[in-house]
Coordinates of C-alpha atoms and ligand atoms in Angstrom, one line a residue:
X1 CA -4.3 -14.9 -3.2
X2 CA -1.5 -13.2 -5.9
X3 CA -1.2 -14.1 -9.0
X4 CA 1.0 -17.1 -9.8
X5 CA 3.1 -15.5 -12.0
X6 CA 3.9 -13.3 -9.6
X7 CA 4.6 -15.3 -6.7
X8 CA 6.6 -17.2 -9.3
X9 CA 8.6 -14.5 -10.3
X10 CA 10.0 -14.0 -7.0
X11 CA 11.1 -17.9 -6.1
X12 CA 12.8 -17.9 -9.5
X13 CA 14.8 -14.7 -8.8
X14 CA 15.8 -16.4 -5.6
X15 CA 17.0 -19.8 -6.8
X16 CA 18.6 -18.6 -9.8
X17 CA 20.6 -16.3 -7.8
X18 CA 21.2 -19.6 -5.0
X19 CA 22.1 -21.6 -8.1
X20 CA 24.9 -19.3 -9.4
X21 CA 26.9 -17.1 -8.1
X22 CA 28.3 -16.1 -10.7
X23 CA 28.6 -12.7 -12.5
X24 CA 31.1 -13.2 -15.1
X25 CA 28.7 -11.5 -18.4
X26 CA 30.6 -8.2 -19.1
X27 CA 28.3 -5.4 -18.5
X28 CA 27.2 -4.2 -21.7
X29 CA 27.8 -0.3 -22.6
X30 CA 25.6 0.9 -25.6
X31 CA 27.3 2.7 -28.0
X32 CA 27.4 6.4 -27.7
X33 CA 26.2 8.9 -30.6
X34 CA 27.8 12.2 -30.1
X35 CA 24.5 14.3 -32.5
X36 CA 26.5 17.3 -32.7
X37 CA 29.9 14.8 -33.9
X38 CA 27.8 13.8 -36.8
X39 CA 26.3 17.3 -37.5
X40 CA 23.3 17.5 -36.1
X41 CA 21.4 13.8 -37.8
X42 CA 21.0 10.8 -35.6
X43 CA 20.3 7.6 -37.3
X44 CA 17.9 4.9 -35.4
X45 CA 16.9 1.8 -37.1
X46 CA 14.1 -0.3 -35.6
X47 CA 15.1 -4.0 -35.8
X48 CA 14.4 -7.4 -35.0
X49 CA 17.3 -9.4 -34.3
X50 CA 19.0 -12.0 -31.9
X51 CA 20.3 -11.5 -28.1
X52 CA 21.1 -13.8 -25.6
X53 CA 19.3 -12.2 -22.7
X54 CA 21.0 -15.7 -21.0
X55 CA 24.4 -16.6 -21.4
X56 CA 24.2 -18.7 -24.9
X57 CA 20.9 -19.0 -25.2
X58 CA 20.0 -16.3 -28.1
X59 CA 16.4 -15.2 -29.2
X60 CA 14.6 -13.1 -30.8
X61 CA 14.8 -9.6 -29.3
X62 CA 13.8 -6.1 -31.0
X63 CA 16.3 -3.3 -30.7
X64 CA 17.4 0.4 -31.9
X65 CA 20.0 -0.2 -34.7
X66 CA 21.1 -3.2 -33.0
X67 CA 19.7 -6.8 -31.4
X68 CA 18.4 -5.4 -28.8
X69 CA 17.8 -1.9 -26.9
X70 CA 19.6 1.0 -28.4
X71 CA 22.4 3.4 -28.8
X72 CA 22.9 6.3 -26.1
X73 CA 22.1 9.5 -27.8
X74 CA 24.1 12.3 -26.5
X75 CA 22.3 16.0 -27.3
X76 CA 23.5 19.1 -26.5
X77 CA 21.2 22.2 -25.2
X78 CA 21.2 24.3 -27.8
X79 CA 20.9 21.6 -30.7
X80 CA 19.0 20.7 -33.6
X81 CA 18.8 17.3 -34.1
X82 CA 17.4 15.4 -37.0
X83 CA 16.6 11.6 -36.1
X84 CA 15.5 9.3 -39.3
X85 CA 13.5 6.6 -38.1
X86 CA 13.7 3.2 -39.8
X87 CA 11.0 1.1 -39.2
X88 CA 12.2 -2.7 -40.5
X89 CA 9.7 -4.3 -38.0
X90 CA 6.9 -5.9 -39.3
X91 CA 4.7 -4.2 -37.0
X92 CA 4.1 -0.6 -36.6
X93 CA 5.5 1.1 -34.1
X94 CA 6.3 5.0 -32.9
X95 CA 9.4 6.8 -30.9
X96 CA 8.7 8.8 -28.0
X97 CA 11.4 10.8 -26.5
X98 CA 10.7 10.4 -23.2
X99 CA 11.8 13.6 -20.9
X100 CA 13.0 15.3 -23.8
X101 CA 10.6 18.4 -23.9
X102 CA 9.8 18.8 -27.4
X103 CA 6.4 20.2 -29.2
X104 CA 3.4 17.6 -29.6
X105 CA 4.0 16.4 -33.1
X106 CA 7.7 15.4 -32.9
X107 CA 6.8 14.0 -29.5
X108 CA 6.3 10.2 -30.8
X109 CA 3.3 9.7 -28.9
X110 CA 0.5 7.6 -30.5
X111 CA -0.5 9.9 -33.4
X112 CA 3.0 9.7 -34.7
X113 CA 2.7 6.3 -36.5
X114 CA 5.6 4.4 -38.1
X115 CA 4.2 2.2 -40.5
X116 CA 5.9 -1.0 -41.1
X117 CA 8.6 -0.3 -43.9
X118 CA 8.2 3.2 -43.0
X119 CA 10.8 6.4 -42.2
X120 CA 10.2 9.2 -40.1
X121 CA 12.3 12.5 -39.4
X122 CA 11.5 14.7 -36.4
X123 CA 13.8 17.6 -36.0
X124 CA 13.8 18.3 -32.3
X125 CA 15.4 21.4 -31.0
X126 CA 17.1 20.9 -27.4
X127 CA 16.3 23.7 -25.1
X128 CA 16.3 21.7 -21.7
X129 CA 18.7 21.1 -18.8
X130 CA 21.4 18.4 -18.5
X131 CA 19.6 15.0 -18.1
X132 CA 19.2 11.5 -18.5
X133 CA 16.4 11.1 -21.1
X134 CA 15.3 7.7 -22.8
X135 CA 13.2 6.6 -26.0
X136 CA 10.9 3.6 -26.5
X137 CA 7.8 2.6 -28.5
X138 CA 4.2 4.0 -28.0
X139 CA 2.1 2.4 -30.4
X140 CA -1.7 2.5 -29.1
X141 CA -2.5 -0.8 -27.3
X142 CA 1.5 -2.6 -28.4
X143 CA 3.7 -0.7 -26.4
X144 CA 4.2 -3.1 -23.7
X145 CA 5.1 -5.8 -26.0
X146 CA 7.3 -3.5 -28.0
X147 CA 9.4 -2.7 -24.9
X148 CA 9.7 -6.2 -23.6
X149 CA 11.1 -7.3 -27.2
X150 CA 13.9 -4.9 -25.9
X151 CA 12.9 -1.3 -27.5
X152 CA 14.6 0.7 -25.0
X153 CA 17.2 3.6 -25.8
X154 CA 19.1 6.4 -23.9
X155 CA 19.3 9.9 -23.9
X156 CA 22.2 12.2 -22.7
X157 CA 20.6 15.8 -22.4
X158 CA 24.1 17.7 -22.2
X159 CA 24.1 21.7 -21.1
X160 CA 27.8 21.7 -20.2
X161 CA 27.1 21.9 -16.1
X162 CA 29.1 18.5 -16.0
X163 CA 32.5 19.6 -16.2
X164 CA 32.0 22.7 -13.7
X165 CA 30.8 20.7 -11.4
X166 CA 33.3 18.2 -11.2
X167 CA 31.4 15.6 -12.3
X168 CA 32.5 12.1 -13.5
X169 CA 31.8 12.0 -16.8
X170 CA 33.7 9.5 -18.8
X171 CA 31.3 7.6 -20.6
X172 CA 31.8 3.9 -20.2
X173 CA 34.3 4.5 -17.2
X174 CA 33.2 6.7 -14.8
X175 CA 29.4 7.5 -16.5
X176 CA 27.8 4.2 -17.3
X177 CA 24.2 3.8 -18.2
X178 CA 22.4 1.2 -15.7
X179 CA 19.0 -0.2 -17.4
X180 CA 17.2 -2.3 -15.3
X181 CA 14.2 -4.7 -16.5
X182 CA 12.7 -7.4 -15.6
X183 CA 11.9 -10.6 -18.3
X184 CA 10.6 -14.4 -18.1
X185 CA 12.3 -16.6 -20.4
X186 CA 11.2 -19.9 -21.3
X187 CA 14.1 -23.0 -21.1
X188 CA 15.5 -22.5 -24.4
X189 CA 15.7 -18.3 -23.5
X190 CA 12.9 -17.0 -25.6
X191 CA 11.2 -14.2 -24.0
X192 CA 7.7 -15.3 -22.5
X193 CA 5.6 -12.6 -23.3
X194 CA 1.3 -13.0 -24.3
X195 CA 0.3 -10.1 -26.5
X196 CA -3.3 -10.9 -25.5
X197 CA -2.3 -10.8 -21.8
X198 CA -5.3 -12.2 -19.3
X199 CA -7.4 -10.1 -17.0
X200 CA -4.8 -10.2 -14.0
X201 CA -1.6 -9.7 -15.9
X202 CA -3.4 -6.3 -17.2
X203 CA -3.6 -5.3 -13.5
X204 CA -0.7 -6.2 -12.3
X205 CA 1.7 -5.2 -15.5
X206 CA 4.0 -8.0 -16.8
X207 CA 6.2 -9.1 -14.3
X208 CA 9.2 -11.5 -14.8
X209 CA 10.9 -13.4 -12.4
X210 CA 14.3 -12.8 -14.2
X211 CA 16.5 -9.6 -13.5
X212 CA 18.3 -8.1 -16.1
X213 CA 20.6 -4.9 -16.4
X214 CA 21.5 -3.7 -20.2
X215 CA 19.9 -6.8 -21.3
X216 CA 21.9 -9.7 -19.6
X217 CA 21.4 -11.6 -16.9
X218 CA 24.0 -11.1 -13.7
X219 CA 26.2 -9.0 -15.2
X220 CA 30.0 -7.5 -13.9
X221 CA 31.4 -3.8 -14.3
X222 CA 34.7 -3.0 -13.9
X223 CA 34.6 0.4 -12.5
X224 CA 38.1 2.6 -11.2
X225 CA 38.7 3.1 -7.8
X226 CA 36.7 6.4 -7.7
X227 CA 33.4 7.9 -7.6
X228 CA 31.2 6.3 -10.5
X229 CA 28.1 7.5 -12.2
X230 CA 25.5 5.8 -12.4
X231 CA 22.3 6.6 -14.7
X232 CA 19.7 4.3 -13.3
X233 CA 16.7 4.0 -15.9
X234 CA 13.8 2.0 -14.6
X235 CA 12.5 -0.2 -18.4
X236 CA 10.7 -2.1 -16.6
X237 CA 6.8 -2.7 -17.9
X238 CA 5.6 -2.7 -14.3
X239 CA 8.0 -3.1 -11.9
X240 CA 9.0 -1.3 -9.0
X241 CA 12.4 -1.8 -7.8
X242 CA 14.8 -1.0 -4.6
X243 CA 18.0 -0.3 -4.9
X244 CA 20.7 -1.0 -2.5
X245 CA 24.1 -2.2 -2.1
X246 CA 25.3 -5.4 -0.7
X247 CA 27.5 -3.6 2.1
X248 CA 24.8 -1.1 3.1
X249 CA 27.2 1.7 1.3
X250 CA 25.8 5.2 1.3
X251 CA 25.5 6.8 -2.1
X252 CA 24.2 9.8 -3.4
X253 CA 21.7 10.8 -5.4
X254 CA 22.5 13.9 -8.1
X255 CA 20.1 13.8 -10.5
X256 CA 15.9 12.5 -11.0
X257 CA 13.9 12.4 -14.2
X258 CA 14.1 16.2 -15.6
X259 CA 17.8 17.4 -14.3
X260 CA 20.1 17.6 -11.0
X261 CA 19.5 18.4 -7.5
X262 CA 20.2 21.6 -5.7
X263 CA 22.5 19.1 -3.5
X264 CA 23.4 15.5 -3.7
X265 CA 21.3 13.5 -1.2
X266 CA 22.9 10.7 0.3
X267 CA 20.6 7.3 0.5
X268 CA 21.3 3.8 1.2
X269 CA 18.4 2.7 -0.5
X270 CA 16.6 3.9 -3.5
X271 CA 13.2 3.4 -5.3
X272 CA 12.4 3.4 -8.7
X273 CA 9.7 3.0 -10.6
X274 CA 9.1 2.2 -14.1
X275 CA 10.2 5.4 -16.4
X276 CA 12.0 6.9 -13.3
X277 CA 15.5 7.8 -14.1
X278 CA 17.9 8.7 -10.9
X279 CA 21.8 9.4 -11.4
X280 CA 23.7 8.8 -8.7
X281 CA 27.2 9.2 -7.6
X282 CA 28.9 5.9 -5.9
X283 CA 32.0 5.7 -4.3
X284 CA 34.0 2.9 -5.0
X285 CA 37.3 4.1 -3.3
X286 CA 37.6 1.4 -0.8
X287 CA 38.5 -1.4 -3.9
X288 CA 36.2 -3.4 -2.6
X289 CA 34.0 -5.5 -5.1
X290 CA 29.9 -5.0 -4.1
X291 CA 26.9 -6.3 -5.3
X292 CA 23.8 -4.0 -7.0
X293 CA 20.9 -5.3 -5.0
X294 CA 17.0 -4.8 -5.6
X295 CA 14.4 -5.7 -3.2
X296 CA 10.8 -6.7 -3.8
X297 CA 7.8 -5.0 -5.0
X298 CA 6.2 -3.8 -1.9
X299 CA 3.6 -1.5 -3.2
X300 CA 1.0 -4.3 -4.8
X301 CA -2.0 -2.2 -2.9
X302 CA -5.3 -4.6 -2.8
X303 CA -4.2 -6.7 -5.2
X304 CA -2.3 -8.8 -2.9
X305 CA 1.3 -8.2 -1.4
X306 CA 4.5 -11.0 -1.1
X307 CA 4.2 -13.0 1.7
X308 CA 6.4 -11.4 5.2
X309 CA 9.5 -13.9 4.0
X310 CA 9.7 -13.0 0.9
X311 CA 9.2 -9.3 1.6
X312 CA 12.7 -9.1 3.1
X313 CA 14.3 -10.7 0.4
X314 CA 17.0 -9.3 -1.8
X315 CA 18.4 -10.5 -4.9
X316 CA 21.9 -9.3 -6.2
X317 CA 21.6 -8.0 -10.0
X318 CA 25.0 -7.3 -10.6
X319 CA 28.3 -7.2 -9.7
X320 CA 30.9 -4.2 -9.6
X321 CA 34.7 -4.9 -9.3
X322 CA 37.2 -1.8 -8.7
X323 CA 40.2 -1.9 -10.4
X324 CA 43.2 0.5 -10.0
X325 CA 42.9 3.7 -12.2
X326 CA 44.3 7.4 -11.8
X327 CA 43.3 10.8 -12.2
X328 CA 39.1 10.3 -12.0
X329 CA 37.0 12.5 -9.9
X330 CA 37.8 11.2 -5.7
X331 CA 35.0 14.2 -4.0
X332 CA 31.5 14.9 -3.9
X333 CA 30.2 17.7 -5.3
X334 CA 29.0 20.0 -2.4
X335 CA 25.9 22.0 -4.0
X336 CA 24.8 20.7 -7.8
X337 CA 22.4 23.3 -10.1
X338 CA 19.6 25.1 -8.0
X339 CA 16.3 24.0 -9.6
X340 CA 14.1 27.1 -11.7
X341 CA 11.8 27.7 -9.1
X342 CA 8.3 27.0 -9.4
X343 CA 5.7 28.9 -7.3
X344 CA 2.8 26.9 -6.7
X345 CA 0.9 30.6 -5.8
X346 CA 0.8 31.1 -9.7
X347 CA -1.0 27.7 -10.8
X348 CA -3.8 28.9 -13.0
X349 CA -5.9 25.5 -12.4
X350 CA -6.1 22.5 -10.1
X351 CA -7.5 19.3 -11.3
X352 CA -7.9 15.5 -10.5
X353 CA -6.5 12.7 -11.9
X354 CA -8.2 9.5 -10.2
X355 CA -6.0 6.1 -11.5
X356 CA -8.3 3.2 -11.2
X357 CA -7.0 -0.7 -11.9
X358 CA -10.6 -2.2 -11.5
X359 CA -11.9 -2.7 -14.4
X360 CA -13.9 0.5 -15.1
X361 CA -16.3 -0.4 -17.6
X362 CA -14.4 0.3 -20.9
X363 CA -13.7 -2.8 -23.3
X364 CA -11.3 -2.6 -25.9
X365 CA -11.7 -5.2 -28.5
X366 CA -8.5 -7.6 -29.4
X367 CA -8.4 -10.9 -31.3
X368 CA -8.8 -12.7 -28.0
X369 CA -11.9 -11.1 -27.6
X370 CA -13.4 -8.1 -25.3
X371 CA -10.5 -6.9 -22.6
X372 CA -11.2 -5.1 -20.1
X373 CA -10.2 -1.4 -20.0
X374 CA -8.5 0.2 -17.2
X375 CA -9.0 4.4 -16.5
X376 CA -8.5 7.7 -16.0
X377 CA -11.2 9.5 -14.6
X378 CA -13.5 6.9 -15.0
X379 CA -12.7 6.7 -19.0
X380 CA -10.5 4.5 -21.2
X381 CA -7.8 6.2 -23.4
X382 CA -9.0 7.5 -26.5
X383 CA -6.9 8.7 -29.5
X384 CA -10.1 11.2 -30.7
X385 CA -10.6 12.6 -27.5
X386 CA -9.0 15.4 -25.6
X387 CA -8.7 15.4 -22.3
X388 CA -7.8 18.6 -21.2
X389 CA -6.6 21.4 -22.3
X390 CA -3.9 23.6 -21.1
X391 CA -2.3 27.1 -21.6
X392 CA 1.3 27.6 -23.1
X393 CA 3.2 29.4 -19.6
X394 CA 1.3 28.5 -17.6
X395 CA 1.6 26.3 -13.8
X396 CA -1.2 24.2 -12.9
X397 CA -1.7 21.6 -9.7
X398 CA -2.5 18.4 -10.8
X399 CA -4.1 15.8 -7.8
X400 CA -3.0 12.2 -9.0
X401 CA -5.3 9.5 -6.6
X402 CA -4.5 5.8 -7.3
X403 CA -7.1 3.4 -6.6
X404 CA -6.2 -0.2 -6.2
X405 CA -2.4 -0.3 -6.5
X406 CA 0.5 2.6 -6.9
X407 CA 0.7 3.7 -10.1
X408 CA 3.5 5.3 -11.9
X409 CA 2.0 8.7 -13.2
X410 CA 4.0 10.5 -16.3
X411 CA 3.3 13.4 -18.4
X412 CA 4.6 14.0 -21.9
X413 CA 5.5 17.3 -23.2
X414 CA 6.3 19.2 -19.3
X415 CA 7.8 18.7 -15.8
X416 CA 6.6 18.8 -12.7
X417 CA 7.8 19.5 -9.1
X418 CA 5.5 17.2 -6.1
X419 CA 4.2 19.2 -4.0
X420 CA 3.5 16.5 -1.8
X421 CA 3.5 13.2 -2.0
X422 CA 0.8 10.9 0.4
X423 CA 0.3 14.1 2.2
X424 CA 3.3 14.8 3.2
X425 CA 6.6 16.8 1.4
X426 CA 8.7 14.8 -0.9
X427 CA 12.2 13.3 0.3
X428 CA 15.0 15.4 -0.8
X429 CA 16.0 12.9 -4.1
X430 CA 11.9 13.7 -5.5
X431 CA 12.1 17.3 -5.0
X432 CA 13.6 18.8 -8.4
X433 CA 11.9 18.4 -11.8
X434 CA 10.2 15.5 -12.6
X435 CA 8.3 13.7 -15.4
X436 CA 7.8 10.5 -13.8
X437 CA 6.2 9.9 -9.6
X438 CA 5.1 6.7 -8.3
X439 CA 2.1 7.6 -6.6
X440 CA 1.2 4.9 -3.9
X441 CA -2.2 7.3 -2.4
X442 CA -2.4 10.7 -3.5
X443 CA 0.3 13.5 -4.9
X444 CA 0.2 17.0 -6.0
X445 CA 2.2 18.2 -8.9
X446 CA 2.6 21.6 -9.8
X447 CA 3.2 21.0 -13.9
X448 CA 4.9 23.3 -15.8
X449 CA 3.6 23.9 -19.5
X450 CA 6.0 25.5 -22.0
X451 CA 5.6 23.2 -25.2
X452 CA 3.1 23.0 -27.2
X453 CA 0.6 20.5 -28.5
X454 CA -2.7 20.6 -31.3
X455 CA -5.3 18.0 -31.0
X456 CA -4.2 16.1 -34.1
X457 CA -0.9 16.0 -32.0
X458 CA -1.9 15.8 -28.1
X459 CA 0.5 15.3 -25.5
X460 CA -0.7 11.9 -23.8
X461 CA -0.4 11.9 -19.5
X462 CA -0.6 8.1 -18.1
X463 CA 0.2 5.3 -16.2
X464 CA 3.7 4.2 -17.0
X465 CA 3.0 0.3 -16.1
X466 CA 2.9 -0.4 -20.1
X467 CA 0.0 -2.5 -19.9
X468 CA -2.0 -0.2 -17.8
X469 CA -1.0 2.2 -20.5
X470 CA -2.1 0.0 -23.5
X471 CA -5.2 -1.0 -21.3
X472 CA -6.4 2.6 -21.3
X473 CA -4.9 4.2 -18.5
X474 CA -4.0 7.4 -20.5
X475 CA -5.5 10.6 -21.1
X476 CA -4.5 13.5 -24.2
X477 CA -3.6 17.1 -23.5
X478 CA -3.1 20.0 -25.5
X479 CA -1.2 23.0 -25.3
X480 CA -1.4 26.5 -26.4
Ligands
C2O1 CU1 7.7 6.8 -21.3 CU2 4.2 8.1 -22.6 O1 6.0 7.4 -22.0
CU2 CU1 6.9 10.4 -22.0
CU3 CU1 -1.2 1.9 -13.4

C-alpha cells in the first residue's frame, strides 16, 4: 500500500487539470540582477510575505527580497561579488549557492548560520563556466520547510560563450527561467506543510498533489515564434518529474547542472530530479500553442509505485503561446563548449556512498518526539563530524548505491562527470559536469575537487529529497 498522501497527490493533479482548462496566470519572470551593473554587491533580503500560489487565494509564503522565491542573479566569470544577507525571518536560516563553486565557508551550508535579525556578507569570486545555478536555505533539520515556504532563487553563471554560440539569450523573451515545484494547499490556499512530518512523509519526501511553475498554478508564456530557452530548475522537495510536450515535439537539451554540452541532444522527454537544472532549447517556429507536460513519479523503489493507470498519466503544467516576433535566434547550434576532460585513470581514491531510506537506527530528537533518522553509510548527518576528507586537485570515483528508493545524490563545493549510471554509460544529456544525479541503483562519479573546505567549514554531500536531507541523509567533506 502507498501512502495516501501520495496516491492523493496524483488524483488531485488530475481533476484539477479536468476541472479547468484554463491557463490564463501570466507566467511569472523574477527580476533580473545584473552584479556587475550594480558593481559587484548583490542585495538579498529573506522575507516572509503574501503570494497567491492560487489565483486569489494569497498566503503566507517566504521569499528572497520579495513574497515569494527570489530574484535571478546574473554573475559573470571573472567576478567578485558581495551578497548581504538579510535575515527578517523569525527563524534562522542559511544561503547555499548551489552549483556555484565557491570555498567551504562562503558556501552557505549548515555552519554558516543566519540568525534571526541577522546579516551576512560572503564575497564569492566566480571562476566557473556559464550555468544555471540556484540558492535556497540549508538550515540543519528546516531546510525542507524553508524551501516549501518558497525560498528558492536563480543563478545565471555568465562566461560570455552565449553570444558566440548563437544562443538565445534575451532574458524574459527568449531565456526564461522555468521553476517547477510541487505544493498541497489547503481550501483557502495556505500551504499544507507539517514541520514535524510523520515517519512515511520522511521517506517519501513531501509530495503535493498541486503543480506549480514560478510559484503559480497553470501558468501561460508568451514566447516568439523562435527557438526559446528554457532553464528548467527542479525545487521540488522530493519530486521527480518528466518532462514532455503535449505534441510529442523534439527539443534539445544544451545545458545540465555545472555547464553546456559538447552538442545539443535532442529528447522528447526529459527527467529531472529535485536540484537537477537542464537548459534546453525549444522550437516554437510552427506558431502553434503547446502544453509543458510532466508525468508521474515512476521511481518510488519498495516503497510502493502508482498504480498501471495512473502510471501513464500526464498532467499539463503550463501553457506556451507563440506570438509573432522578428530577428531572434531560428537555428540550432551545431557543437556547444567541449567539456574539460576528466580522466577517470587519475582518481586518487574510490569510495562508497550507500543511501539507505529504512530507518537506520539514528534518532534525532524534535518537539514531536524521537524521529527516525535516515543514512549515509549507515550514519545520520552530523555537524561535528567529518566524513571524509579529500585533496585540493585531485579526481576521485565515488560509488553512490541507493537502498530502498532513487535518491537524488549532490555534492557541494565540486562537479562530477557519471561514469556510469545502473551499470551502464550515461545518456548523452548526463554526460557533462554535474552536481546533481538521480541514482535509481548504483552510479559512479568521478568528482573533481578544486575548492576548498576546513572542518569548521565542511562541504556537506547528500540526498537532495529535503527531508531525507534534514532526516540525516548527509555527510561533511573537507578539502585541502
Ligand atoms: Cu541544493 Cu546541499 O544543496
Ligand atoms: Cu549544493
Ligand atoms: Cu533520499
Amino acid at each position: 500500500m502507498v501512502s495516501g498522501g501520495l496516491v492523493g497527490g496524483l488524483i488531485g493533479a488530475r481533476v484539477a487539470q479536468s476541472e479547468s482548462v484554463r491557463f490564463n496566470t501570466r507566467l511569472p519572470i523574477p527580476p533580473l540582477i545584473d552584479a556587475a551593473k550594480q558593481g559587484g554587491a548583490v542585495k538579498l533580503k529573506v522575507t516572509s510575505g503574501r503570494h497567491a500560489f492560487l489565483k486569489g487565494k494569497p498566503t503566507r509564503s517566504y521569499g528572497y527580497s520579495g513574497p515569494v522565491l527570489g530574484p535571478v542573479v546574473r554573475m559573470r566569470r571573472g567576478d567578485e561579488v558581495e551578497i548581504t544577507v538579510e535575515n527578517t525571518l523569525d527563524s534562522d536560516t542559511t544561503v547555499h549557492w548551489h552549483g556555484l563553486l565557491v570555498p567551504g565557508y562562503v558556501d552557505g551550508g549548515p555552519h554558516q548560520i543566519i540568525k534571526s535579525g541577522g546579516t551576512w556578507r560572503p564575497r564569492l569570486k566566480i571562476e566557473q563556466p556559464a550555468s544555471t545555478a540556484w540558492f535556497h536555505p540549508h538550515l540543519h533539520h528546516d531546510s525542507a520547510r524553508q524551501v516549501y515556504m518558497g525560498l528558492t532563487g536563480l543563478i545565471i553563471v555568465d562566461d560570455g560563450s552565449d553570444a558566440g554560440l548563437g544562443l538565445p539569450r534575451t532574458y524574459g523573451i527568449d531565456d526564461l527561467p522555468i521553476i517547477i515545484q510541487d505544493r498541497s494547499f489547503d481550501t483557502d490556499g495556505s500551504l499544507l506543510y507539517d514541520p514535524d512530518p510523520d515517519p512515511q512523509t520522511i521517506q517519501y519526501g513531501s509530495r503535493g498533489d498541486t503543480i506549480i511553475v514560478n510559484g503559480v498554478v497553470r501558468p501561460v508564456a508568451q514566447v516568439p515564434c523562435s527557438l526559446v530557452r528554457l532553464r528548467i530548475v527542479n525545487a521540488a522537495n522530493a519530486q521527480n518529474f518528466d518532462l514532455r510536450f503535449s505534441d510529442r515535439r523534439e527539443f534539445r537539451v544544451i545545458a545540465s547542472d555545472a555547464g553546456f554540452l559538447s552538442a545539443p541532444v535532442s529528447v522528447n522527454q526529459l527527467r529531472i530530479s529535485p536540484a537537477e537544472r537542464f537548459e534546453i532549447l525549444v522550437d516554437f517556429g510552427n506558431r502553434k500553442p503547446v502544453m509543458l507536460e510532466t508525468g508521474p513519479d515512476t521511481v518510488m523503489g519498495i516503497f510502493g509505485a502508482v498504480s498501471p493507470d495512473d502510471a501513464t498519466e500526464f498532467v499539463s503544467i503550463m501553457r506556451f503561446e507563440p506570438t509573432a516576433t522578428a530577428g531572434l535566434v531560428k537555428h540550432f547550434p551545431g557543437r556547444l563548449v567541449e567539456p574539460a576532460a576528466a580522466d577517470a585513470d587519475r582518481a586518487v581514491h574510490r569510495r562508497q556512498f550507500v543511501l539507505d531510506s529504512g530507518i537506520c537506527g539514528g534518532k534525532r530528537p524534535t518537539e514531536a518526539g524521537m524521529l527516525p533518522g535516515l543514512c549515509i553509510n549507515g550514519k545520520t548527518h552530523d555537524l561535528a563530524r567529518i566524513d571524509v576528507e579529500t585533496r585540493l586537485g585531485t579526481l576521485e570515483v565515488w560509488e553512490i548505491v541507493s537502498i530502498g528508493m532513487a535518491h537524488p545524490f549532490h555534492v557541494h563545493g565540486a562537479s562530477f562527470r557519471i561514469l556510469s549510471l545502473d551499470g551502464a554509460p550515461p545518456p548523452a544529456h548526463l554526460a557533462g559536469w554535474k552536481d546533481v544525479v538521480l541514482v535509481e541503483d548504483k552510479a559512479e562519479l568521478l568528482v573533481a575537487f578544486n575548492h576548498p573546505a576546513t572542518k569548521e567549514h565542511p562541504f556537506m554531500y547528500h540526498c537532495h529529497i529535503l527531508e531525507h536531507a534534514d532526516a540525516g541523509m548527509m555527510g561533511q567533506y573537507v578539502c585541502a
